[in-house]
Structures are given as structure tokens and as C-alpha cells.
Amino acid sequence: MKPELKDTALILVDIQNDFCPHGALAVNEGDQIVPIVNQLIPEFPLVISTQDWHPSDHISFQERGGPWPPHCVQGTRGAELHPDIETETIAEYFRKASAPDKDDYSEFEGRDERGRTLDALLKSRGVDKLYVVGLATDYCVLETVLDGIKYGYDVSVVTDATRAVNVNPGDGEKALQKMAQSGAHLVTSDGVLNPATGEICDLGQGSGTCDADCTPNDCPSHCESDPGNGVLNINVERRRSSGPRGWPARTGGRARTDRARVVPTTYAVS
Ligand code: VGL
Ligand code: ZN
């Protein structure tokens, strides 16, 4: 486990057969996130998996006037998690949208086998940061991330470990933008697994990745002293994170976390 991911949970949103190729509500490339998710799992002290879990007469199904073909019907193979997910260290499972007359996209509406909500479980474990992966970007990932922020968590979305339904082209991109605008961090799995690469410089004006435009003036704790050399000094960052002689780190008045924040340039938020 990475020490910077203490108090952090990884939430696997609905990585189920029906949302993967050949499934009842197949998400393009839905299965391609599985190897990435499997790489992320060992890095987190708490891993939680969720399922869309509908009765066969669910209100979201087209035969009842809903938008979707029947999918993730309780007890069917389509509702099972993708078989290649490494489940050994998944600590908790939540299921949602299991009453016939109500649909839910947010996993915060789900319950575990003891009837607990996700928020109650997370708070009982002292979790205050979430990393969200899974299916689909434009529905359950989106609503789970927005709810997570609403419930007070620091939420990161691992963008390459999500895929969108894209009922309308671009829905997935729009959903990511909405998450970022709502305060979620958009990160890549590479940034989580190798935090020295592509770290976001958010101390100076014009936050952006530490690249050739980045000077020590912009981001004194990130850059090597050589102006604009584009090299991250991760050791300096680590030293500063706990501050001198027991004092909190100086952050220029902005809340900071110790971990790397990586924002792919296409989704960069100002
Ligand atoms: C989902 C559509 C219908 C999801 C669930 O998990 O994103 N999408 N039901
Ligand atoms: Zn559903």
C-alpha cells in the first residue's frame, strides 16, 4: 500500500458483465479497465466494489417505459462482477437500485449485506478520500463522484479506468468535465501508480503539469532549482509535506494533500 493513500478507499463502480462487451448494456471497451483496476487494487488500504442490482421488472427497463434494456438482473451472470477482477482484497460489496420502482445511479444509495450505506461504512473506517473507477463514466461513476463530493470526501476519478455509455457522443467527456467542475480530481492510473511522473503543480499561478514552462518561481516545492527544466523534485515535495519541526507544511494558503495529483491535459481544470 502507498502510505499517501492512507484513509483512502478505492471504489469499483459496477464492473459487471452486462456493462462489458457482449453484455446486455455493453459499454464500449468496458472490459479494458479490468487490468488497470487490478493494478490499482493492491495500492489501497480499503477496496469496495459495487453492483447495479435490479429486479427483473425494474422501472429503468424499456418494457416499463425506462431508458434501458434489461440489465444487471439480480442473480444472473450479467449482474456478476467481471470474472477477471482480482477480488481477494475487496473488503466490502454494495448493491443498489434493487427495488422495482426506483432507479439509482449513485452508489451512495446502495446498501451492503448488513444494510449499511456506503457513507456510513466509509465514515466508520475513517476514510476521507475516494478514488473512483468503473462503469459507466456518464451514469454511475458521475453520480457517485458528485455524491462523494456532496458527502464531504476528497474525490479523485481515475479516468483511464472508466468507460462511458455515450448514448450521445461526448457524454463521457462531458461527465468528466462536470466532475472536475464540481471539485473532483481527474487523475490517471499512471499518476497513482508512479506519482513522480506528471505531478500537477498547483502552488503557483497557472497550475498545470510541471513541464518546460514551469519555473521555480511558479512552483518552488516541485521544481529542481534549474528554471524551466521540467524536472519534478519529488523528494523536496515529500520533505515539505510534513513541515519543519512539527509545523504544518506551508501551502500558500491552499489545502494540499501529500499525494500526487495528475490531471490529463485534455481535462485540465483551471
Ligand atoms: C448504469 C445505466 C443503467 C451504470 C446503471 O452503472 O452506470 N448505467 N444502470
Ligand atoms: Zn441499471
PDB file of C-alpha atoms and ligand atoms in Angstrom:
ATOM      1  CA  MET A   1       0.000   0.000   0.000  1.00  0.00           C
ATOM      2  CA  LYS A   2       1.212   3.518  -0.730  1.00  0.00           C
ATOM      3  CA  PRO A   3       1.433   5.490   2.523  1.00  0.00           C
ATOM      4  CA  GLU A   4      -0.056   8.537   0.816  1.00  0.00           C
ATOM      5  CA  LEU A   5      -3.227   6.519   0.200  1.00  0.00           C
ATOM      6  CA  LYS A   6      -3.904   6.039   3.920  1.00  0.00           C
ATOM      7  CA  ASP A   7      -7.511   6.928   4.782  1.00  0.00           C
ATOM      8  CA  THR A   8      -8.374   6.446   1.123  1.00  0.00           C
ATOM      9  CA  ALA A   9     -10.792   3.952  -0.401  1.00  0.00           C
ATOM     10  CA  LEU A  10     -10.868   2.672  -3.967  1.00  0.00           C
ATOM     11  CA  ILE A  11     -14.445   2.353  -5.216  1.00  0.00           C
ATOM     12  CA  LEU A  12     -15.032  -0.096  -8.080  1.00  0.00           C
ATOM     13  CA  VAL A  13     -18.259   1.075  -9.665  1.00  0.00           C
ATOM     14  CA  ASP A  14     -20.396  -1.621 -11.339  1.00  0.00           C
ATOM     15  CA  ILE A  15     -17.669  -3.535 -13.195  1.00  0.00           C
ATOM     16  CA  GLN A  16     -20.253  -6.130 -14.206  1.00  0.00           C
ATOM     17  CA  ASN A  17     -20.611  -8.457 -17.184  1.00  0.00           C
ATOM     18  CA  ASP A  18     -23.657  -6.629 -18.532  1.00  0.00           C
ATOM     19  CA  PHE A  19     -21.623  -3.411 -18.879  1.00  0.00           C
ATOM     20  CA  CYS A  20     -18.822  -5.204 -20.745  1.00  0.00           C
ATOM     21  CA  PRO A  21     -18.705  -6.238 -24.444  1.00  0.00           C
ATOM     22  CA  HIS A  22     -21.471  -8.784 -25.246  1.00  0.00           C
ATOM     23  CA  GLY A  23     -23.343  -7.730 -22.103  1.00  0.00           C
ATOM     24  CA  ALA A  24     -26.953  -6.558 -22.066  1.00  0.00           C
ATOM     25  CA  LEU A  25     -25.960  -2.891 -21.740  1.00  0.00           C
ATOM     26  CA  ALA A  26     -22.464  -3.104 -23.152  1.00  0.00           C
ATOM     27  CA  VAL A  27     -20.161  -0.168 -22.631  1.00  0.00           C
ATOM     28  CA  ASN A  28     -17.579   0.171 -25.410  1.00  0.00           C
ATOM     29  CA  GLU A  29     -14.232  -1.198 -24.091  1.00  0.00           C
ATOM     30  CA  GLY A  30     -15.801  -1.698 -20.659  1.00  0.00           C
ATOM     31  CA  ASP A  31     -13.611  -4.761 -20.054  1.00  0.00           C
ATOM     32  CA  GLN A  32     -10.419  -2.865 -20.882  1.00  0.00           C
ATOM     33  CA  ILE A  33     -10.423  -1.212 -17.481  1.00  0.00           C
ATOM     34  CA  VAL A  34     -10.084  -4.547 -15.671  1.00  0.00           C
ATOM     35  CA  PRO A  35      -6.265  -4.912 -15.909  1.00  0.00           C
ATOM     36  CA  ILE A  36      -5.872  -1.299 -14.809  1.00  0.00           C
ATOM     37  CA  VAL A  37      -8.207  -1.803 -11.869  1.00  0.00           C
ATOM     38  CA  ASN A  38      -6.264  -4.937 -10.904  1.00  0.00           C
ATOM     39  CA  GLN A  39      -3.074  -2.886 -10.791  1.00  0.00           C
ATOM     40  CA  LEU A  40      -4.687  -0.248  -8.594  1.00  0.00           C
ATOM     41  CA  ILE A  41      -6.295  -2.608  -6.078  1.00  0.00           C
ATOM     42  CA  PRO A  42      -3.113  -3.540  -4.130  1.00  0.00           C
ATOM     43  CA  GLU A  43      -2.247   0.132  -3.586  1.00  0.00           C
ATOM     44  CA  PHE A  44      -5.318   0.866  -1.475  1.00  0.00           C
ATOM     45  CA  PRO A  45      -5.942   0.018   2.168  1.00  0.00           C
ATOM     46  CA  LEU A  46      -9.673  -0.336   1.525  1.00  0.00           C
ATOM     47  CA  VAL A  47     -11.290  -1.568  -1.688  1.00  0.00           C
ATOM     48  CA  ILE A  48     -15.046  -1.530  -2.155  1.00  0.00           C
ATOM     49  CA  SER A  49     -16.953  -2.998  -5.072  1.00  0.00           C
ATOM     50  CA  THR A  50     -20.485  -2.100  -6.092  1.00  0.00           C
ATOM     51  CA  GLN A  51     -23.146  -3.651  -8.293  1.00  0.00           C
ATOM     52  CA  ASP A  52     -26.157  -2.428 -10.182  1.00  0.00           C
ATOM     53  CA  TRP A  53     -28.703  -4.953  -8.877  1.00  0.00           C
ATOM     54  CA  HIS A  54     -32.124  -4.812 -10.458  1.00  0.00           C
ATOM     55  CA  PRO A  55     -35.224  -6.970 -10.077  1.00  0.00           C
ATOM     56  CA  SER A  56     -36.444  -8.391 -13.420  1.00  0.00           C
ATOM     57  CA  ASP A  57     -39.309  -5.859 -13.573  1.00  0.00           C
ATOM     58  CA  HIS A  58     -37.179  -2.818 -12.817  1.00  0.00           C
ATOM     59  CA  ILE A  59     -38.536   0.620 -13.646  1.00  0.00           C
ATOM     60  CA  SER A  60     -35.431   1.561 -15.663  1.00  0.00           C
ATOM     61  CA  PHE A  61     -36.149  -1.198 -18.225  1.00  0.00           C
ATOM     62  CA  GLN A  62     -37.722  -0.316 -21.581  1.00  0.00           C
ATOM     63  CA  GLU A  63     -40.688  -2.656 -21.035  1.00  0.00           C
ATOM     64  CA  ARG A  64     -41.674  -0.387 -18.160  1.00  0.00           C
ATOM     65  CA  GLY A  65     -41.021   2.796 -20.102  1.00  0.00           C
ATOM     66  CA  GLY A  66     -37.463   3.263 -18.871  1.00  0.00           C
ATOM     67  CA  PRO A  67     -34.388   4.106 -20.969  1.00  0.00           C
ATOM     68  CA  TRP A  68     -32.505   0.795 -20.752  1.00  0.00           C
ATOM     69  CA  PRO A  69     -32.716  -2.774 -21.962  1.00  0.00           C
ATOM     70  CA  PRO A  70     -32.961  -5.237 -19.073  1.00  0.00           C
ATOM     71  CA  HIS A  71     -29.529  -5.420 -17.423  1.00  0.00           C
ATOM     72  CA  CYS A  72     -27.874  -6.461 -14.175  1.00  0.00           C
ATOM     73  CA  VAL A  73     -30.845  -8.554 -13.133  1.00  0.00           C
ATOM     74  CA  GLN A  74     -30.284  -9.923  -9.634  1.00  0.00           C
ATOM     75  CA  GLY A  75     -28.716 -13.380  -9.620  1.00  0.00           C
ATOM     76  CA  THR A  76     -27.929 -13.502 -13.341  1.00  0.00           C
ATOM     77  CA  ARG A  77     -24.499 -13.842 -14.905  1.00  0.00           C
ATOM     78  CA  GLY A  78     -24.839 -10.342 -16.341  1.00  0.00           C
ATOM     79  CA  ALA A  79     -25.058  -8.925 -12.832  1.00  0.00           C
ATOM     80  CA  GLU A  80     -21.872 -10.668 -11.681  1.00  0.00           C
ATOM     81  CA  LEU A  81     -18.605  -8.799 -11.480  1.00  0.00           C
ATOM     82  CA  HIS A  82     -16.284  -9.242 -14.446  1.00  0.00           C
ATOM     83  CA  PRO A  83     -14.595 -12.611 -13.797  1.00  0.00           C
ATOM     84  CA  ASP A  84     -11.050 -11.231 -14.160  1.00  0.00           C
ATOM     85  CA  ILE A  85     -11.312  -8.719 -11.328  1.00  0.00           C
ATOM     86  CA  GLU A  86      -8.981  -9.753  -8.552  1.00  0.00           C
ATOM     87  CA  THR A  87     -11.418  -9.874  -5.675  1.00  0.00           C
ATOM     88  CA  GLU A  88      -9.156 -11.244  -2.910  1.00  0.00           C
ATOM     89  CA  THR A  89      -8.733  -7.905  -1.197  1.00  0.00           C
ATOM     90  CA  ILE A  90     -12.157  -6.442  -1.895  1.00  0.00           C
ATOM     91  CA  ALA A  91     -13.367  -5.802   1.634  1.00  0.00           C
ATOM     92  CA  GLU A  92     -16.939  -4.711   1.093  1.00  0.00           C
ATOM     93  CA  TYR A  93     -19.655  -5.075  -1.513  1.00  0.00           C
ATOM     94  CA  PHE A  94     -22.568  -2.743  -2.090  1.00  0.00           C
ATOM     95  CA  ARG A  95     -25.637  -3.177  -4.291  1.00  0.00           C
ATOM     96  CA  LYS A  96     -28.016  -0.503  -5.479  1.00  0.00           C
ATOM     97  CA  ALA A  97     -31.238   0.057  -7.428  1.00  0.00           C
ATOM     98  CA  SER A  98     -32.694  -3.206  -6.154  1.00  0.00           C
ATOM     99  CA  ALA A  99     -36.279  -2.030  -5.554  1.00  0.00           C
ATOM    100  CA  PRO A 100     -38.611  -2.387  -8.579  1.00  0.00           C
ATOM    101  CA  ASP A 101     -39.929   1.166  -8.707  1.00  0.00           C
ATOM    102  CA  LYS A 102     -36.848   3.288  -8.118  1.00  0.00           C
ATOM    103  CA  ASP A 103     -33.614   3.705 -10.096  1.00  0.00           C
ATOM    104  CA  ASP A 104     -30.354   4.954  -8.640  1.00  0.00           C
ATOM    105  CA  TYR A 105     -27.063   5.772 -10.296  1.00  0.00           C
ATOM    106  CA  SER A 106     -25.148   6.803  -7.176  1.00  0.00           C
ATOM    107  CA  GLU A 107     -23.510   4.080  -5.143  1.00  0.00           C
ATOM    108  CA  PHE A 108     -24.249   6.169  -2.070  1.00  0.00           C
ATOM    109  CA  GLU A 109     -27.842   4.919  -2.498  1.00  0.00           C
ATOM    110  CA  GLY A 110     -26.697   1.293  -2.184  1.00  0.00           C
ATOM    111  CA  ARG A 111     -26.520  -0.995   0.823  1.00  0.00           C
ATOM    112  CA  ASP A 112     -24.121  -3.717   1.920  1.00  0.00           C
ATOM    113  CA  GLU A 113     -25.283  -7.128   3.138  1.00  0.00           C
ATOM    114  CA  ARG A 114     -25.790  -5.693   6.627  1.00  0.00           C
ATOM    115  CA  GLY A 115     -27.919  -2.837   5.316  1.00  0.00           C
ATOM    116  CA  ARG A 116     -25.276  -0.156   5.811  1.00  0.00           C
ATOM    117  CA  THR A 117     -24.902   2.756   3.427  1.00  0.00           C
ATOM    118  CA  LEU A 118     -21.604   3.439   1.710  1.00  0.00           C
ATOM    119  CA  ASP A 119     -21.249   6.718   3.578  1.00  0.00           C
ATOM    120  CA  ALA A 120     -21.751   5.015   6.952  1.00  0.00           C
ATOM    121  CA  LEU A 121     -19.193   2.335   6.137  1.00  0.00           C
ATOM    122  CA  LEU A 122     -16.610   4.856   4.887  1.00  0.00           C
ATOM    123  CA  LYS A 123     -17.042   7.139   7.891  1.00  0.00           C
ATOM    124  CA  SER A 124     -16.775   4.177  10.281  1.00  0.00           C
ATOM    125  CA  ARG A 125     -13.397   3.347   8.688  1.00  0.00           C
ATOM    126  CA  GLY A 126     -12.112   6.909   8.884  1.00  0.00           C
ATOM    127  CA  VAL A 127     -11.975   7.270   5.113  1.00  0.00           C
ATOM    128  CA  ASP A 128     -11.931  10.832   3.814  1.00  0.00           C
ATOM    129  CA  LYS A 129     -10.584  10.362   0.282  1.00  0.00           C
ATOM    130  CA  LEU A 130     -12.045   8.312  -2.542  1.00  0.00           C
ATOM    131  CA  TYR A 131     -10.606   7.080  -5.807  1.00  0.00           C
ATOM    132  CA  VAL A 132     -13.355   6.069  -8.199  1.00  0.00           C
ATOM    133  CA  VAL A 133     -13.055   3.702 -11.173  1.00  0.00           C
ATOM    134  CA  GLY A 134     -15.586   1.671 -13.150  1.00  0.00           C
ATOM    135  CA  LEU A 135     -18.649   1.791 -15.367  1.00  0.00           C
ATOM    136  CA  ALA A 136     -20.148   3.861 -16.655  1.00  0.00           C
ATOM    137  CA  THR A 137     -18.461   7.266 -16.665  1.00  0.00           C
ATOM    138  CA  ASP A 138     -21.609   9.135 -17.699  1.00  0.00           C
ATOM    139  CA  TYR A 139     -24.021   7.483 -15.230  1.00  0.00           C
ATOM    140  CA  CYS A 140     -22.964   5.649 -12.105  1.00  0.00           C
ATOM    141  CA  VAL A 141     -19.403   6.951 -11.945  1.00  0.00           C
ATOM    142  CA  LEU A 142     -20.652  10.515 -12.459  1.00  0.00           C
ATOM    143  CA  GLU A 143     -23.371  10.351  -9.808  1.00  0.00           C
ATOM    144  CA  THR A 144     -21.170   8.513  -7.321  1.00  0.00           C
ATOM    145  CA  VAL A 145     -18.435  11.118  -7.693  1.00  0.00           C
ATOM    146  CA  LEU A 146     -20.873  14.023  -7.316  1.00  0.00           C
ATOM    147  CA  ASP A 147     -22.421  12.420  -4.234  1.00  0.00           C
ATOM    148  CA  GLY A 148     -18.983  11.705  -2.792  1.00  0.00           C
ATOM    149  CA  ILE A 149     -18.139  15.388  -3.028  1.00  0.00           C
ATOM    150  CA  LYS A 150     -21.519  16.273  -1.525  1.00  0.00           C
ATOM    151  CA  TYR A 151     -20.857  13.946   1.417  1.00  0.00           C
ATOM    152  CA  GLY A 152     -17.538  15.698   2.045  1.00  0.00           C
ATOM    153  CA  TYR A 153     -14.969  13.358   0.526  1.00  0.00           C
ATOM    154  CA  ASP A 154     -11.930  14.392  -1.458  1.00  0.00           C
ATOM    155  CA  VAL A 155     -12.712  12.524  -4.680  1.00  0.00           C
ATOM    156  CA  SER A 156     -10.386  11.507  -7.498  1.00  0.00           C
ATOM    157  CA  VAL A 157     -11.524   9.806 -10.687  1.00  0.00           C
ATOM    158  CA  VAL A 158      -9.022   7.545 -12.435  1.00  0.00           C
ATOM    159  CA  THR A 159     -10.012   8.483 -15.962  1.00  0.00           C
ATOM    160  CA  ASP A 160      -8.352   5.625 -17.833  1.00  0.00           C
ATOM    161  CA  ALA A 161     -10.111   3.164 -15.532  1.00  0.00           C
ATOM    162  CA  THR A 162     -13.573   4.332 -16.582  1.00  0.00           C
ATOM    163  CA  ARG A 163     -15.576   3.987 -19.808  1.00  0.00           C
ATOM    164  CA  ALA A 164     -18.760   5.717 -20.923  1.00  0.00           C
ATOM    165  CA  VAL A 165     -22.056   4.524 -22.397  1.00  0.00           C
ATOM    166  CA  ASN A 166     -22.064   7.591 -24.705  1.00  0.00           C
ATOM    167  CA  VAL A 167     -25.759   7.448 -25.621  1.00  0.00           C
ATOM    168  CA  ASN A 168     -24.877  10.788 -27.199  1.00  0.00           C
ATOM    169  CA  PRO A 169     -21.314  11.154 -28.470  1.00  0.00           C
ATOM    170  CA  GLY A 170     -19.217  13.073 -25.956  1.00  0.00           C
ATOM    171  CA  ASP A 171     -21.320  12.196 -22.901  1.00  0.00           C
ATOM    172  CA  GLY A 172     -18.309  10.649 -21.197  1.00  0.00           C
ATOM    173  CA  GLU A 173     -16.162  13.742 -21.747  1.00  0.00           C
ATOM    174  CA  LYS A 174     -18.948  15.991 -20.527  1.00  0.00           C
ATOM    175  CA  ALA A 175     -19.361  13.865 -17.428  1.00  0.00           C
ATOM    176  CA  LEU A 176     -15.639  14.149 -16.642  1.00  0.00           C
ATOM    177  CA  GLN A 177     -15.818  17.906 -17.094  1.00  0.00           C
ATOM    178  CA  LYS A 178     -18.780  18.097 -14.759  1.00  0.00           C
ATOM    179  CA  MET A 179     -16.950  16.051 -12.143  1.00  0.00           C
ATOM    180  CA  ALA A 180     -13.887  18.302 -12.391  1.00  0.00           C
ATOM    181  CA  GLN A 181     -16.012  21.451 -12.175  1.00  0.00           C
ATOM    182  CA  SER A 182     -17.650  20.008  -9.068  1.00  0.00           C
ATOM    183  CA  GLY A 183     -14.263  19.577  -7.395  1.00  0.00           C
ATOM    184  CA  ALA A 184     -13.176  16.067  -8.324  1.00  0.00           C
ATOM    185  CA  HIS A 185      -9.538  15.472  -9.272  1.00  0.00           C
ATOM    186  CA  LEU A 186      -9.093  13.780 -12.631  1.00  0.00           C
ATOM    187  CA  VAL A 187      -6.092  11.507 -12.396  1.00  0.00           C
ATOM    188  CA  THR A 188      -4.590   8.698 -14.454  1.00  0.00           C
ATOM    189  CA  SER A 189      -3.661   5.241 -13.200  1.00  0.00           C
ATOM    190  CA  ASP A 190      -0.051   6.004 -14.108  1.00  0.00           C
ATOM    191  CA  GLY A 191      -0.163   9.039 -11.825  1.00  0.00           C
ATOM    192  CA  VAL A 192      -1.477   6.911  -8.978  1.00  0.00           C
ATOM    193  CA  LEU A 193       0.982   4.061  -9.512  1.00  0.00           C
ATOM    194  CA  ASN A 194       4.013   6.263 -10.307  1.00  0.00           C
ATOM    195  CA  PRO A 195       3.376   9.540  -8.500  1.00  0.00           C
ATOM    196  CA  ALA A 196       6.716  11.058  -9.615  1.00  0.00           C
ATOM    197  CA  THR A 197       5.504  11.371 -13.201  1.00  0.00           C
ATOM    198  CA  GLY A 198       3.253  14.118 -14.334  1.00  0.00           C
ATOM    199  CA  GLU A 199       2.627  15.674 -10.972  1.00  0.00           C
ATOM    200  CA  ILE A 200       0.420  18.699 -11.035  1.00  0.00           C
ATOM    201  CA  CYS A 201       1.938  21.920  -9.882  1.00  0.00           C
ATOM    202  CA  ASP A 202      -0.762  23.763  -8.020  1.00  0.00           C
ATOM    203  CA  LEU A 203       1.235  26.173  -5.914  1.00  0.00           C
ATOM    204  CA  GLY A 204       1.843  28.851  -8.457  1.00  0.00           C
ATOM    205  CA  GLN A 205      -0.189  30.887 -10.837  1.00  0.00           C
ATOM    206  CA  GLY A 206      -1.425  28.941 -13.788  1.00  0.00           C
ATOM    207  CA  SER A 207      -1.416  25.472 -12.377  1.00  0.00           C
ATOM    208  CA  GLY A 208      -0.501  22.834 -14.892  1.00  0.00           C
ATOM    209  CA  THR A 209       1.755  19.881 -15.202  1.00  0.00           C
ATOM    210  CA  CYS A 210       5.348  20.557 -14.294  1.00  0.00           C
ATOM    211  CA  ASP A 211       6.764  20.853 -17.765  1.00  0.00           C
ATOM    212  CA  ALA A 212       9.194  23.069 -19.626  1.00  0.00           C
ATOM    213  CA  ASP A 213       7.125  26.152 -18.767  1.00  0.00           C
ATOM    214  CA  CYS A 214       7.370  25.512 -15.091  1.00  0.00           C
ATOM    215  CA  THR A 215       9.848  27.650 -13.175  1.00  0.00           C
ATOM    216  CA  PRO A 216      10.920  27.506  -9.523  1.00  0.00           C
ATOM    217  CA  ASN A 217       9.128  30.792  -9.175  1.00  0.00           C
ATOM    218  CA  ASP A 218       5.873  29.158 -10.175  1.00  0.00           C
ATOM    219  CA  CYS A 219       6.213  26.079  -8.055  1.00  0.00           C
ATOM    220  CA  PRO A 220       9.155  26.262  -5.653  1.00  0.00           C
ATOM    221  CA  SER A 221       8.496  22.957  -3.966  1.00  0.00           C
ATOM    222  CA  HIS A 222       8.158  20.965  -7.148  1.00  0.00           C
ATOM    223  CA  CYS A 223      10.904  22.058  -9.481  1.00  0.00           C
ATOM    224  CA  GLU A 224      14.604  21.448  -9.411  1.00  0.00           C
ATOM    225  CA  SER A 225      16.350  24.778  -8.950  1.00  0.00           C
ATOM    226  CA  ASP A 226      17.141  24.941 -12.644  1.00  0.00           C
ATOM    227  CA  PRO A 227      14.432  27.178 -14.117  1.00  0.00           C
ATOM    228  CA  GLY A 228      12.136  25.507 -16.564  1.00  0.00           C
ATOM    229  CA  ASN A 229      13.991  22.224 -16.579  1.00  0.00           C
ATOM    230  CA  GLY A 230      10.718  20.417 -16.248  1.00  0.00           C
ATOM    231  CA  VAL A 231      12.027  18.044 -13.628  1.00  0.00           C
ATOM    232  CA  LEU A 232       9.930  17.293 -10.633  1.00  0.00           C
ATOM    233  CA  ASN A 233      11.753  17.150  -7.352  1.00  0.00           C
ATOM    234  CA  ILE A 234       9.634  14.624  -5.617  1.00  0.00           C
ATOM    235  CA  ASN A 235      11.996  14.448  -2.614  1.00  0.00           C
ATOM    236  CA  VAL A 236      11.622  18.124  -1.909  1.00  0.00           C
ATOM    237  CA  GLU A 237       7.878  17.685  -2.158  1.00  0.00           C
ATOM    238  CA  ARG A 238       7.947  14.798   0.307  1.00  0.00           C
ATOM    239  CA  ARG A 239      10.147  16.688   2.795  1.00  0.00           C
ATOM    240  CA  ARG A 240       7.922  19.691   2.770  1.00  0.00           C
ATOM    241  CA  SER A 241       4.756  17.726   3.181  1.00  0.00           C
ATOM    242  CA  SER A 242       5.146  17.455   6.934  1.00  0.00           C
ATOM    243  CA  GLY A 243       6.704  20.877   7.533  1.00  0.00           C
ATOM    244  CA  PRO A 244       9.723  21.883   9.652  1.00  0.00           C
ATOM    245  CA  ARG A 245       9.957  20.856  13.311  1.00  0.00           C
ATOM    246  CA  GLY A 246       6.424  19.658  13.683  1.00  0.00           C
ATOM    247  CA  TRP A 247       4.836  22.629  11.996  1.00  0.00           C
ATOM    248  CA  PRO A 248       2.339  22.010   9.275  1.00  0.00           C
ATOM    249  CA  ALA A 249       3.637  22.396   5.731  1.00  0.00           C
ATOM    250  CA  ARG A 250       3.312  25.851   4.278  1.00  0.00           C
ATOM    251  CA  THR A 251       0.910  25.599   1.431  1.00  0.00           C
ATOM    252  CA  GLY A 252       0.469  29.174   0.315  1.00  0.00           C
ATOM    253  CA  GLY A 253      -2.938  29.159   1.924  1.00  0.00           C
ATOM    254  CA  ARG A 254      -4.214  26.329  -0.190  1.00  0.00           C
ATOM    255  CA  ALA A 255      -5.183  22.956   1.082  1.00  0.00           C
ATOM    256  CA  ARG A 256      -2.823  20.311  -0.195  1.00  0.00           C
ATOM    257  CA  THR A 257      -2.649  16.596   0.052  1.00  0.00           C
ATOM    258  CA  ASP A 258       0.590  14.671   0.135  1.00  0.00           C
ATOM    259  CA  ARG A 259      -0.183  12.591  -2.869  1.00  0.00           C
ATOM    260  CA  ALA A 260       0.426  13.430  -6.463  1.00  0.00           C
ATOM    261  CA  ARG A 261      -2.411  14.963  -8.388  1.00  0.00           C
ATOM    262  CA  VAL A 262      -2.373  14.226 -12.064  1.00  0.00           C
ATOM    263  CA  VAL A 263      -4.678  15.891 -14.494  1.00  0.00           C
ATOM    264  CA  PRO A 264      -4.505  14.820 -18.123  1.00  0.00           C
ATOM    265  CA  THR A 265      -4.104  17.938 -20.208  1.00  0.00           C
ATOM    266  CA  THR A 266      -7.286  17.308 -22.195  1.00  0.00           C
ATOM    267  CA  TYR A 267      -9.306  17.577 -18.999  1.00  0.00           C
ATOM    268  CA  ALA A 268      -7.209  20.228 -17.246  1.00  0.00           C
ATOM    269  CA  VAL A 269      -9.231  22.393 -14.927  1.00  0.00           C
ATOM    270  CA  SER A 270      -8.328  25.934 -14.113  1.00  0.00           C
TER     271      SER A 270
HETATM  272  C1  VGL B   1     -25.630   2.238 -15.132  1.00  0.00           C
HETATM  273  C2  VGL B   1     -27.095   2.641 -16.835  1.00  0.00           C
HETATM  274  C3  VGL B   1     -28.072   1.906 -16.182  1.00  0.00           C
HETATM  275  C4  VGL B   1     -24.250   2.409 -14.573  1.00  0.00           C
HETATM  276  C5  VGL B   1     -26.586   1.519 -14.465  1.00  0.00           C
HETATM  277  O1  VGL B   1     -23.812   1.573 -13.738  1.00  0.00           O
HETATM  278  O2  VGL B   1     -23.580   3.372 -14.989  1.00  0.00           O
HETATM  279  N1  VGL B   1     -25.892   2.798 -16.306  1.00  0.00           N
HETATM  280  N2  VGL B   1     -27.809   1.359 -14.999  1.00  0.00           N
HETATM  281 ZN    ZN B   2     -29.101  -0.054 -14.105  1.00  0.00          ZN
END
